[in-house]
PDB file of C-alpha atoms in Angstrom:
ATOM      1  CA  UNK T1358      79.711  16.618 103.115  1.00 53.00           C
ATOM      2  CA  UNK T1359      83.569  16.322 103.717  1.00 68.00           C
ATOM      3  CA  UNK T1360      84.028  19.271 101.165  1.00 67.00           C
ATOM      4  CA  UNK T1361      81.523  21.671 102.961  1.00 77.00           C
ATOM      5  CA  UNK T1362      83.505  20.636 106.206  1.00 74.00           C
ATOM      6  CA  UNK T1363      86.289  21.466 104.886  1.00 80.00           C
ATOM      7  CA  UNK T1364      85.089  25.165 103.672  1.00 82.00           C
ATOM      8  CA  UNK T1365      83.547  25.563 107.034  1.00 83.00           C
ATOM      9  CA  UNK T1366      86.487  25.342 109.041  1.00 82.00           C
ATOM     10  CA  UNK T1367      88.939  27.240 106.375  1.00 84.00           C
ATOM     11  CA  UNK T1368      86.145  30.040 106.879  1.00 87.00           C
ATOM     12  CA  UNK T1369      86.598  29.817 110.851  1.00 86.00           C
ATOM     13  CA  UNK T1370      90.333  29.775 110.268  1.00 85.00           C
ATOM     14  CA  UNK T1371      90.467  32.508 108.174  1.00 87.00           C
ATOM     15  CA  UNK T1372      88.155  34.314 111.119  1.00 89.00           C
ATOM     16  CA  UNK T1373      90.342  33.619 113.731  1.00 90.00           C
ATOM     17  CA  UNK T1374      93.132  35.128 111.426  1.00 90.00           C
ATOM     18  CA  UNK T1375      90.926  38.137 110.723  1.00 91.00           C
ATOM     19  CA  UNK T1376      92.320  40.180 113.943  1.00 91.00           C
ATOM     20  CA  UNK T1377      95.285  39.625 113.442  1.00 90.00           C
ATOM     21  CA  UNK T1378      95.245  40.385 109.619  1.00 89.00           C
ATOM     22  CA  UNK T1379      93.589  43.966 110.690  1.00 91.00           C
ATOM     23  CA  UNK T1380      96.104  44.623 113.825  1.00 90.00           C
ATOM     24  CA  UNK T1381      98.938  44.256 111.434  1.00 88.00           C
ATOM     25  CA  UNK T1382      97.694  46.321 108.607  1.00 89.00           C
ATOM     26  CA  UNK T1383      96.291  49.006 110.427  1.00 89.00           C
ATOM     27  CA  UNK T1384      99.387  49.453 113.219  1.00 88.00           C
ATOM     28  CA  UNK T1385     102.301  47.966 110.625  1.00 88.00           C
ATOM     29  CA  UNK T1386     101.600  48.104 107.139  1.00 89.00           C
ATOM     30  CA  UNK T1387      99.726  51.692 107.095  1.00 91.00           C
ATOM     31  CA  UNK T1388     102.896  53.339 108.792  1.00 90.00           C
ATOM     32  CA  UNK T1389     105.093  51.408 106.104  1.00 91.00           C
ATOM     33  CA  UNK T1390     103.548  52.280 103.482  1.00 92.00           C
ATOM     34  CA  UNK T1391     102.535  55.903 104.379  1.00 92.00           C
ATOM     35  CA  UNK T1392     106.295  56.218 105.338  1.00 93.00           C
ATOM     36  CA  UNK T1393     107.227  55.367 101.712  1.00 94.00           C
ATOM     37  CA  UNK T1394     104.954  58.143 100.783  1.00 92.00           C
ATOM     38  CA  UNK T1395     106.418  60.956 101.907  1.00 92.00           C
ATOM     39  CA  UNK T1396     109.737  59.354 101.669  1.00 93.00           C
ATOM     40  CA  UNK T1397     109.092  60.617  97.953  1.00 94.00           C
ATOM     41  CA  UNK T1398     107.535  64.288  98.893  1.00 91.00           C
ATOM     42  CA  UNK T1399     109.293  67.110 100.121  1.00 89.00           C
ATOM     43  CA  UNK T1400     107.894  67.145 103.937  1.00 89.00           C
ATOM     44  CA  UNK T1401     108.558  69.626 106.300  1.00 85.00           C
ATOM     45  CA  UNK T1402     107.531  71.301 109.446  1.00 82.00           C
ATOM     46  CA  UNK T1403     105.804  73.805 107.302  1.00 83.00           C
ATOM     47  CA  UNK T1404     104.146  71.273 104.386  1.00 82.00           C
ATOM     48  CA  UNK T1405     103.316  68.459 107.369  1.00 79.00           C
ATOM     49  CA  UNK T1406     100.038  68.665 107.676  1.00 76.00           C
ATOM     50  CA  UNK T1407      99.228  70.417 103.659  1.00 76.00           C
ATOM     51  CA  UNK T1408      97.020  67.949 102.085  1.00 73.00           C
ATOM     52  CA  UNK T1409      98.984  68.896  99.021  1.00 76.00           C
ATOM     53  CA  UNK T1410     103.015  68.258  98.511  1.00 82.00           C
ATOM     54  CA  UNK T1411     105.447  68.427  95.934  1.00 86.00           C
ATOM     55  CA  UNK T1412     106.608  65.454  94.905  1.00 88.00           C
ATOM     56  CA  UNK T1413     110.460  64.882  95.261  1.00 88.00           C
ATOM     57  CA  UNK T1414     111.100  61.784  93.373  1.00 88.00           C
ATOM     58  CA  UNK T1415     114.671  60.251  94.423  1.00 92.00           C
ATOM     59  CA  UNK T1416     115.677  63.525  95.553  1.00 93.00           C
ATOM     60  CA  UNK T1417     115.243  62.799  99.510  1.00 94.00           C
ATOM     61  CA  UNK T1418     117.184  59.729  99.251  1.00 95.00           C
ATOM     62  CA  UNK T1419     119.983  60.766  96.678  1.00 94.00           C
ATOM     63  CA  UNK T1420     120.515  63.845  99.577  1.00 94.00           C
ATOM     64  CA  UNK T1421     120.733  61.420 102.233  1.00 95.00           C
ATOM     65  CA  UNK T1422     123.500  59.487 100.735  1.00 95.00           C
ATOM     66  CA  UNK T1423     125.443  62.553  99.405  1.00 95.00           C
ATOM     67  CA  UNK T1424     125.481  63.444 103.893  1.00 95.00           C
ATOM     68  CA  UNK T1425     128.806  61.623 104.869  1.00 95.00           C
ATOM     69  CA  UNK T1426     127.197  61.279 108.329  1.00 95.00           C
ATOM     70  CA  UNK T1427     124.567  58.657 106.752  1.00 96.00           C
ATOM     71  CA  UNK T1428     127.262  56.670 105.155  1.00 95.00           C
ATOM     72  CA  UNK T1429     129.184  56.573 108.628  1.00 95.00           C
ATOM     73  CA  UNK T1430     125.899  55.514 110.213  1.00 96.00           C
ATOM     74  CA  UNK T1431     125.500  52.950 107.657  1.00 96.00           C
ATOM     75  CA  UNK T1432     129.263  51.667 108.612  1.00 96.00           C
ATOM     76  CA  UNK T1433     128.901  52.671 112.093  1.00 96.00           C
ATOM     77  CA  UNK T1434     125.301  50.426 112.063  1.00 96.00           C
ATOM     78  CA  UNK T1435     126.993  47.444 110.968  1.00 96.00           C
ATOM     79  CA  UNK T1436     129.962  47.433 112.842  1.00 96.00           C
ATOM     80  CA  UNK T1437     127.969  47.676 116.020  1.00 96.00           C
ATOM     81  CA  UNK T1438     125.499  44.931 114.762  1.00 95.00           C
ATOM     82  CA  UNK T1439     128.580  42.577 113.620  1.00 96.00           C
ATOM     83  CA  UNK T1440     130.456  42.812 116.830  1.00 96.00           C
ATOM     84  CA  UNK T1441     127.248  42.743 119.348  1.00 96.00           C
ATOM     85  CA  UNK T1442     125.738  39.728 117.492  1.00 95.00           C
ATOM     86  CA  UNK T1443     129.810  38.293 117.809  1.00 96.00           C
ATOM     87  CA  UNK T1444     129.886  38.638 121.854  1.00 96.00           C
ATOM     88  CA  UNK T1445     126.385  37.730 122.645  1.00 95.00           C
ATOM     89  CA  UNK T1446     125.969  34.479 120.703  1.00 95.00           C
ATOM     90  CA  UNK T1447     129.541  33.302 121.739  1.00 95.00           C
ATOM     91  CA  UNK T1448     128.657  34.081 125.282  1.00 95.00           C
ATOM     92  CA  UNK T1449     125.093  32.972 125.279  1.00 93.00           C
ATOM     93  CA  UNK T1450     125.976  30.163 123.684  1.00 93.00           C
ATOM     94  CA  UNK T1451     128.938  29.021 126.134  1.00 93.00           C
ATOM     95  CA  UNK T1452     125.808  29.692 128.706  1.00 92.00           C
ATOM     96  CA  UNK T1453     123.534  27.237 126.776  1.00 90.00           C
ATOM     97  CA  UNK T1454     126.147  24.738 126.891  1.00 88.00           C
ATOM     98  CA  UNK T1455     127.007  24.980 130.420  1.00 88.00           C
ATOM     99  CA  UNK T1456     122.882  25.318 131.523  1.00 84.00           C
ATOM    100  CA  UNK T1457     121.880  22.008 130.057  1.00 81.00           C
ATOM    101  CA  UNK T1458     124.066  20.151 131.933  1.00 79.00           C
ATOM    102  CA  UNK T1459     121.997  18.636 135.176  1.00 76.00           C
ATOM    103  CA  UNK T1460     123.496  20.047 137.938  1.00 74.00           C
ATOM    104  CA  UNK T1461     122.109  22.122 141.482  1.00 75.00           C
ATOM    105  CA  UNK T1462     120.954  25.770 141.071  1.00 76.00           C
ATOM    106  CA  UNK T1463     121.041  25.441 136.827  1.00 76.00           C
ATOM    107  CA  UNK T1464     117.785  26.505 136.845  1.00 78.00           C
ATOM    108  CA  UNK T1465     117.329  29.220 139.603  1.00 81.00           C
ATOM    109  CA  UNK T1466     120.631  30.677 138.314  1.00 81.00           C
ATOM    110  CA  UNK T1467     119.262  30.787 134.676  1.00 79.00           C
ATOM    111  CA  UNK T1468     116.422  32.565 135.750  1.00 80.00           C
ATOM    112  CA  UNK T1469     118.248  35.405 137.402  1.00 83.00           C
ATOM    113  CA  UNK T1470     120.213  35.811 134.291  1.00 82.00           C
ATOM    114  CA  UNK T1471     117.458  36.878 131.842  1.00 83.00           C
ATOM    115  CA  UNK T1472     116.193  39.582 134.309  1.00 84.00           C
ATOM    116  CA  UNK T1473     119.126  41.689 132.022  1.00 83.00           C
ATOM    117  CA  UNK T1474     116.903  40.895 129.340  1.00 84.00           C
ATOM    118  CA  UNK T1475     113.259  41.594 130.896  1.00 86.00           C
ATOM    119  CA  UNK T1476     114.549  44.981 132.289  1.00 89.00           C
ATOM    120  CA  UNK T1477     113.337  47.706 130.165  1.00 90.00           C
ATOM    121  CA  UNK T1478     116.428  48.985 127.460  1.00 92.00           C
ATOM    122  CA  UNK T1479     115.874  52.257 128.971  1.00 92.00           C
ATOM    123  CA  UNK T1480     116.884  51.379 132.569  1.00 93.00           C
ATOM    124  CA  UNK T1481     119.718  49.480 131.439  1.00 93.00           C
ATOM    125  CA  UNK T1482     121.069  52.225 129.624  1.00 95.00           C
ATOM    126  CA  UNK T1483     120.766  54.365 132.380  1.00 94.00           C
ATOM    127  CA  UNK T1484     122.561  52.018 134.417  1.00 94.00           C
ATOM    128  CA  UNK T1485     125.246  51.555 131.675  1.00 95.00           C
ATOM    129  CA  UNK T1486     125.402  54.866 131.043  1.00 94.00           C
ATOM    130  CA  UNK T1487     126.471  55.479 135.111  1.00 94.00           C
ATOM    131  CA  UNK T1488     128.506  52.318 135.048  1.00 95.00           C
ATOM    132  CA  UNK T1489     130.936  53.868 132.174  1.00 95.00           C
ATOM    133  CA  UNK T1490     130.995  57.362 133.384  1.00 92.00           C
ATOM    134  CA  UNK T1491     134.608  59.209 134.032  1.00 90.00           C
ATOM    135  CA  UNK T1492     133.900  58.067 137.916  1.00 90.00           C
ATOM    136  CA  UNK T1493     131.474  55.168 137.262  1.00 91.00           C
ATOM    137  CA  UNK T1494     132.659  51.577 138.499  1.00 93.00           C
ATOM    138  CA  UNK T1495     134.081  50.061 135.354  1.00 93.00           C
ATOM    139  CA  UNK T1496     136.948  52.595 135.879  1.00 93.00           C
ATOM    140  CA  UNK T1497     137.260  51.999 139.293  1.00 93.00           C
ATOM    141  CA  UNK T1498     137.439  48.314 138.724  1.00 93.00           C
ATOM    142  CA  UNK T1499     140.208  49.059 135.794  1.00 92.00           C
ATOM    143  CA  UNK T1500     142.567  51.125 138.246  1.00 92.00           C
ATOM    144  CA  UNK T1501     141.633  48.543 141.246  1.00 92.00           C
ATOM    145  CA  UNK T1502     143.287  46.338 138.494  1.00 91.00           C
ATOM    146  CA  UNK T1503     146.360  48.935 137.845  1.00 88.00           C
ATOM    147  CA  UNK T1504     144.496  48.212 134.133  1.00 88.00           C
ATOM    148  CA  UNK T1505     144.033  52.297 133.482  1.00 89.00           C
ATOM    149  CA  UNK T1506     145.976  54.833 135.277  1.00 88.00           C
ATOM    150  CA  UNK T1507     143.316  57.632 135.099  1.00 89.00           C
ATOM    151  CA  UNK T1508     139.828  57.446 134.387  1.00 91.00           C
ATOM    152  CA  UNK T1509     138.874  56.870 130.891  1.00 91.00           C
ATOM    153  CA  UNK T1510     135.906  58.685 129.460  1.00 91.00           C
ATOM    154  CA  UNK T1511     134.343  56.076 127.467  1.00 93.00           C
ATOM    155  CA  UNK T1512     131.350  57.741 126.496  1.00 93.00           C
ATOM    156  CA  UNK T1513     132.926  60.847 125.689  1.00 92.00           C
ATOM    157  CA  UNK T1514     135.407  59.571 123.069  1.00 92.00           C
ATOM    158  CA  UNK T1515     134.780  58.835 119.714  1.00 90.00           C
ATOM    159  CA  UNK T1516     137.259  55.809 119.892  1.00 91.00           C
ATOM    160  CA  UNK T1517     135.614  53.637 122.990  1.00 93.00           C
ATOM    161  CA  UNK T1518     131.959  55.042 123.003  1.00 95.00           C
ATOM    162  CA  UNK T1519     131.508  52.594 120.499  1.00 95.00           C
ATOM    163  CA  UNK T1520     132.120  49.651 122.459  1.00 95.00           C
ATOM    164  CA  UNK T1521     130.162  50.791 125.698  1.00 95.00           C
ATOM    165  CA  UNK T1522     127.085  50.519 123.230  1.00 96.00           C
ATOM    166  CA  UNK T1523     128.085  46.926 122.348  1.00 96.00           C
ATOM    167  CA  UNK T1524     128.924  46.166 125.928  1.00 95.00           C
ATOM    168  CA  UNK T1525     125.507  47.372 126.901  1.00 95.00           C
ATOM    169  CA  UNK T1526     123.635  45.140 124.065  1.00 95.00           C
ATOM    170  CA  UNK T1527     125.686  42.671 124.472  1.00 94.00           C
ATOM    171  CA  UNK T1528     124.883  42.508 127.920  1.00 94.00           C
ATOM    172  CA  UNK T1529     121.038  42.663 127.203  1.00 93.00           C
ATOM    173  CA  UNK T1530     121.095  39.809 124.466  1.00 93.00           C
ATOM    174  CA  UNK T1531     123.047  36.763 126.419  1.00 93.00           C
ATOM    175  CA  UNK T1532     120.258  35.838 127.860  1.00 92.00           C
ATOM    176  CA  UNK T1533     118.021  35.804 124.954  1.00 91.00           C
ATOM    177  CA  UNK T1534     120.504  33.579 123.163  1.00 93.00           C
ATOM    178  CA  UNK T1535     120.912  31.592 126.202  1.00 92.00           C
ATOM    179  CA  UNK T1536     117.186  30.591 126.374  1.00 90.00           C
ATOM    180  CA  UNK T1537     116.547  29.875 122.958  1.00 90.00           C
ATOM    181  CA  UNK T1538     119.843  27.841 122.290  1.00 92.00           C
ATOM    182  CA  UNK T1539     119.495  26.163 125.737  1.00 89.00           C
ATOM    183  CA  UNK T1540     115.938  24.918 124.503  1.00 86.00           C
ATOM    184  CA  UNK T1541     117.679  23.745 121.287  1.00 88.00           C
ATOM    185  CA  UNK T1542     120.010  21.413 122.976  1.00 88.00           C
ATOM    186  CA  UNK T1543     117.251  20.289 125.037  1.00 85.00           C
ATOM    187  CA  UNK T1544     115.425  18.968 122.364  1.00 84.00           C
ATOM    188  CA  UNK T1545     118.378  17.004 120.681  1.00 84.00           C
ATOM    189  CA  UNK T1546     117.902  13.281 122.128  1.00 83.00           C
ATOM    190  CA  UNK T1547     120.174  11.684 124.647  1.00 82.00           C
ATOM    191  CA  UNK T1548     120.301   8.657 122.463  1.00 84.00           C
ATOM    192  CA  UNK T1549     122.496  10.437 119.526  1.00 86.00           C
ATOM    193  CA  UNK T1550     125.109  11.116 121.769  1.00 84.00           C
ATOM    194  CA  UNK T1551     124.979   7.575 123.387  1.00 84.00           C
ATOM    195  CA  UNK T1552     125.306   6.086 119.866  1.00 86.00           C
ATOM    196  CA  UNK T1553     128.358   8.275 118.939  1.00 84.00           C
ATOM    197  CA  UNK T1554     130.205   7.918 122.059  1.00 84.00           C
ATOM    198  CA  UNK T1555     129.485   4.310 121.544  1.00 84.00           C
ATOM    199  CA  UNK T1556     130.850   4.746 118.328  1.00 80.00           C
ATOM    200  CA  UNK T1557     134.222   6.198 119.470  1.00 82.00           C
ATOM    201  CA  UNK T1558     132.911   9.579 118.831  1.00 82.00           C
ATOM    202  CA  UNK T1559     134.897  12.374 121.056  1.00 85.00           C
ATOM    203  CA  UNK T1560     133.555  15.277 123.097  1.00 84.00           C
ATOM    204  CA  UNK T1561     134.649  17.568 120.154  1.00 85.00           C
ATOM    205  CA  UNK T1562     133.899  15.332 117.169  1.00 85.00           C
ATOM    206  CA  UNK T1563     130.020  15.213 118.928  1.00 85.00           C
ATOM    207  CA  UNK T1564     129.487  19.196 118.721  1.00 86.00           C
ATOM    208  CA  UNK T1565     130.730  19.364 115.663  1.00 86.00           C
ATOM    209  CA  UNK T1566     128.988  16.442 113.966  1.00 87.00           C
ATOM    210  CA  UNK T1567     125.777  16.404 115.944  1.00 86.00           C
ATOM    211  CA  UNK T1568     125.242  19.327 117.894  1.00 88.00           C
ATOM    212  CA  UNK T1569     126.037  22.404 115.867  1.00 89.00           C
ATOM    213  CA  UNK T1570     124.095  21.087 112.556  1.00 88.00           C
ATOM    214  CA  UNK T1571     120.863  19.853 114.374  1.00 89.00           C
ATOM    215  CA  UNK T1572     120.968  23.277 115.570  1.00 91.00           C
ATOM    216  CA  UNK T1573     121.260  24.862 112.539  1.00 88.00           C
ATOM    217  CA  UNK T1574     117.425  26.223 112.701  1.00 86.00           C
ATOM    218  CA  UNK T1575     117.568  27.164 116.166  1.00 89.00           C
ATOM    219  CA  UNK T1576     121.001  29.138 115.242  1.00 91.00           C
ATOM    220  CA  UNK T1577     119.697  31.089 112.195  1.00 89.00           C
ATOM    221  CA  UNK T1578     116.655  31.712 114.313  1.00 88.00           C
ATOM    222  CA  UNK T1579     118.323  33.297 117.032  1.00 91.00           C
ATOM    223  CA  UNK T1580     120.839  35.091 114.380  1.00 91.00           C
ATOM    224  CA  UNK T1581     118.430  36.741 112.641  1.00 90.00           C
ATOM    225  CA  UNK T1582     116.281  37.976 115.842  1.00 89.00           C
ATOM    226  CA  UNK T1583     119.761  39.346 117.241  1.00 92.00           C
ATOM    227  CA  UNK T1584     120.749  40.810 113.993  1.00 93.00           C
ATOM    228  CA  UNK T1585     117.192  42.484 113.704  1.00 90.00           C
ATOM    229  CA  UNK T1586     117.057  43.611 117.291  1.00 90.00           C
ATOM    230  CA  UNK T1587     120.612  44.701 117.158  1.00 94.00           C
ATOM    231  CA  UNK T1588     119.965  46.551 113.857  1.00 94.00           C
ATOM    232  CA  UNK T1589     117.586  48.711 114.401  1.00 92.00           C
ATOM    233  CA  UNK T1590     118.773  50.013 117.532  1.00 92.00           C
ATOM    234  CA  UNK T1591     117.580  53.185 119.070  1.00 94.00           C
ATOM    235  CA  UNK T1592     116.350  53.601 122.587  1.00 93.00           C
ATOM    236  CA  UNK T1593     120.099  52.498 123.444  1.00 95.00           C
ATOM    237  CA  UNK T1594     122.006  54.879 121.882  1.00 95.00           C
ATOM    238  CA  UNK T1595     119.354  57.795 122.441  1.00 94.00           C
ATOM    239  CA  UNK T1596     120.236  57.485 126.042  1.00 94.00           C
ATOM    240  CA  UNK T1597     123.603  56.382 126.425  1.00 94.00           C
ATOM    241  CA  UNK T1598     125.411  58.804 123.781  1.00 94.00           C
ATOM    242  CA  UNK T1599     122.458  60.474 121.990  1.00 92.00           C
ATOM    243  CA  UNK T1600     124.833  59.294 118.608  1.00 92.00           C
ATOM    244  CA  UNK T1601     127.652  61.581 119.706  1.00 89.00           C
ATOM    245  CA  UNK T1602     130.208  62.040 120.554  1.00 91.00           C
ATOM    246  CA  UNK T1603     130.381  63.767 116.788  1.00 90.00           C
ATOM    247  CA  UNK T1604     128.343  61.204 115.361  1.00 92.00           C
ATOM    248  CA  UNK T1605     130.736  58.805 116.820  1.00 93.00           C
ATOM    249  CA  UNK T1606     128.136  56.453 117.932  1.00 94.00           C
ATOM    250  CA  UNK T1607     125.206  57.747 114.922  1.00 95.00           C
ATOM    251  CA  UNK T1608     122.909  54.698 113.823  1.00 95.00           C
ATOM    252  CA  UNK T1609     120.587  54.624 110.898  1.00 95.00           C
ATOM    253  CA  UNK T1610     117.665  54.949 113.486  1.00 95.00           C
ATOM    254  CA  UNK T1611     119.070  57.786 115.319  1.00 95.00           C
ATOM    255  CA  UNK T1612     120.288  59.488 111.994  1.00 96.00           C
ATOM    256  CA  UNK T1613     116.688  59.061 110.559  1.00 95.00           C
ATOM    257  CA  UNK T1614     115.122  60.246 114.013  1.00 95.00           C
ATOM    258  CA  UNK T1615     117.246  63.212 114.131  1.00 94.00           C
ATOM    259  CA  UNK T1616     116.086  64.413 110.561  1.00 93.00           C
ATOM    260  CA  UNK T1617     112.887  64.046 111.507  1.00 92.00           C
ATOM    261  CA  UNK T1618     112.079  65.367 114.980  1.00 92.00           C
ATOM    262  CA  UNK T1619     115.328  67.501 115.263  1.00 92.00           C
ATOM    263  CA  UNK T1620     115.688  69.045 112.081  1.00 92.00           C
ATOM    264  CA  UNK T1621     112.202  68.279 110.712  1.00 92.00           C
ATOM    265  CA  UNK T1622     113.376  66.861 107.681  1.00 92.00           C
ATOM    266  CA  UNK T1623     110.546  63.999 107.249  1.00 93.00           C
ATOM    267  CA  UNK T1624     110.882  63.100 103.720  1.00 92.00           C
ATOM    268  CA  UNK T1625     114.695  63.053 103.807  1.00 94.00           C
ATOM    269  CA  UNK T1626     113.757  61.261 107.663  1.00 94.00           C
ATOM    270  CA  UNK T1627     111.509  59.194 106.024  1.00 94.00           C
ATOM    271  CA  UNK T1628     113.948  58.305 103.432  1.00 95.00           C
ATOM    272  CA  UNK T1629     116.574  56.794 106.227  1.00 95.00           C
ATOM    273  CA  UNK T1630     113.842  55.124 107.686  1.00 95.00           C
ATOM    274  CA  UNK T1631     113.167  53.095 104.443  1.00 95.00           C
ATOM    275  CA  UNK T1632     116.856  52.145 103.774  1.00 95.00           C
ATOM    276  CA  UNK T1633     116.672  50.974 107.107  1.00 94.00           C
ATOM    277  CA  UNK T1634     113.932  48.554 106.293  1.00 93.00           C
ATOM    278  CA  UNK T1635     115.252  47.502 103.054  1.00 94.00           C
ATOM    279  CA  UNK T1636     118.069  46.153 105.205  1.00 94.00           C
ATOM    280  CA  UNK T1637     116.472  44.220 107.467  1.00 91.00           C
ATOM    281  CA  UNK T1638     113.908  42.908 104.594  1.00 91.00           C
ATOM    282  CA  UNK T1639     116.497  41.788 102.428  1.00 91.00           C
ATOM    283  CA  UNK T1640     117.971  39.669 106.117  1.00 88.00           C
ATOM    284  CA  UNK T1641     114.453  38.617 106.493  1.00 85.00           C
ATOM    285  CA  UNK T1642     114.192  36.972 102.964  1.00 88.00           C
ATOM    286  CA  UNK T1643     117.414  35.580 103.221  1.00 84.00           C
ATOM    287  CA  UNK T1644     116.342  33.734 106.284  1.00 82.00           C
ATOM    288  CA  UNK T1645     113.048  32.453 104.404  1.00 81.00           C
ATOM    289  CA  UNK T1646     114.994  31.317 101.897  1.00 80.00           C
ATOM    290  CA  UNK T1647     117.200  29.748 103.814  1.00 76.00           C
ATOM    291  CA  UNK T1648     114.273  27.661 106.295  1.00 73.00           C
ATOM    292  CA  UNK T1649     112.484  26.801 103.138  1.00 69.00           C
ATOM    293  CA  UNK T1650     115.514  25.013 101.475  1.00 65.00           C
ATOM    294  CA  UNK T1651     116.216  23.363 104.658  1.00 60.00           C
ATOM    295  CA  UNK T1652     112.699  22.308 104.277  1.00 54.00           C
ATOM    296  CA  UNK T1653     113.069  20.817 101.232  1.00 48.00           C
ATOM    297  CA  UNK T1654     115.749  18.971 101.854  1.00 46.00           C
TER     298      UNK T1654
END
């Protein structure tokens, strides 16, 4: 009786996981893997829709790498990644901190902070995009300062268009850090911190010692979300800079969207797209790996 029971509700397990099995495959794993397909065909505007292709081999990828513009995107991918994951975990996490203290208005104010993150990445690259024009506010602020003496174009140089991007993303993520960190610290107990101040532990000693590694899950967590998020950036830069100024600001995602839909290169589109994925795969195992040995231990 107890092992038909337990085959019975495996079976209505497995049902319940059914939809969500299908949704995946059909709207995830089909585009994947038909993606990898052509990635391997020479596809253009004029073979798209032939039912018959050549096949290409490694030659769509080996042409993408020989274009210096997808080795700056590569660079230019990372370096925006690095430096965005850099100012909104420090931030959001100086923001967790200071939230889980008890204290009037923590709460309401919290709340009002992760509108930046509920608006859509459209609108707030709209607004960023106004906000960092030649006569947008963040110059007048800077000559209000007597920072900058003229305007600056910051979107329209290849040195500082850059770091609007990451000021925009940067501005987006804080308060997704901020929640998830804020709920870590929550859940550490009171008690700890009793015992170690008890124990002559100081203020500094206690992050070090207690916070920081019982947040060690909620950290990787939130690192690899960010890094993911942050990676595979496109709606962003589409609007703010469109990748320019001459390629200045030219991610992996807009490189492979451009070869697509611009230039109607999908197989060598295609082929951007999937060394895109292997990156964030090979982050995604590394993360696995690194839950299930905490895990173990």
């Amino acid at each position: 009786m107890n092992l038909r029971k337990r085959t019975r509700e495996k079976l209505i397990g497995y049902l319940f996981v059914l939809p969500a099995v299908v949704y995946l495959f059909v709207l995830i794993g089909y585009p994947i893997i038909y993606n990898w397909i052509i990635a391997f065909q020479d596809v253009t505007a004029t073979t798209l829709g032939s039912s018959s292709r050549n096949f290409n081999g490694l030659k769509n990828f080996i042409m993408i790498f020989e274009d210096p513009v997808f080795l700056k995107a590569i660079s230019q991918t990372f370096f925006y990644t690095f430096f965005s994951l850099l100012f909104q975990f420090t931030i959001g996490f100086l923001f967790a901190l200071f939230f889980s203290q008890r204290f009037a208005l923590s709460k309401p104010i919290r709340g009002m902070m992760v509108i930046s993150w509920l608006l859509p990445v459209t609108v707030t690259a709209l607004v960023f995009k106004f906000m960092f024009a030649e006569n947008g506010i963040i110059n007048a602020i800077f000559q209000k300062l007597c920072l900058i003496q003229e305007p600056i174009g910051w979107l329209i140089q290849q040195e500082t268009s850059i770091w609007a991007l990451i000021a925009a993303n940067s501005w987006i993520g804080i308060p997704f850090n901020m929640i998830l960190l804020t709920t870590g610290l929550t859940n550490i107990s009171s008690d700890i911190y009793e015992s170690a101040s008890m124990d002559g532990a100081n203020i500094f000693q206690r992050f070090f010692r207690i916070t920081l590694p019982l947040l060690k899950p909620t950290i990787m967590s939130v690192l690899v979300l960010g890094f993911v998020s942050t990676f595979k950036v496109f709606d962003l830069v589409y609007v703010m800079t469109g990748g320019g100024p001459v390629n200045a600001t030219e991610v992996l995602s807009s490189y492979s969207y451009k070869l697509s839909f611009i230039q109607f290169k999908f197989g060598e589109g295609a082929a951007a797209a999937n060394v895109l994925f292997l990156f964030l795969f090979g982050i995604g195992c590394i993360y696995l790996k690194t839950i299930s040995k905490d895990e173990v231990i």
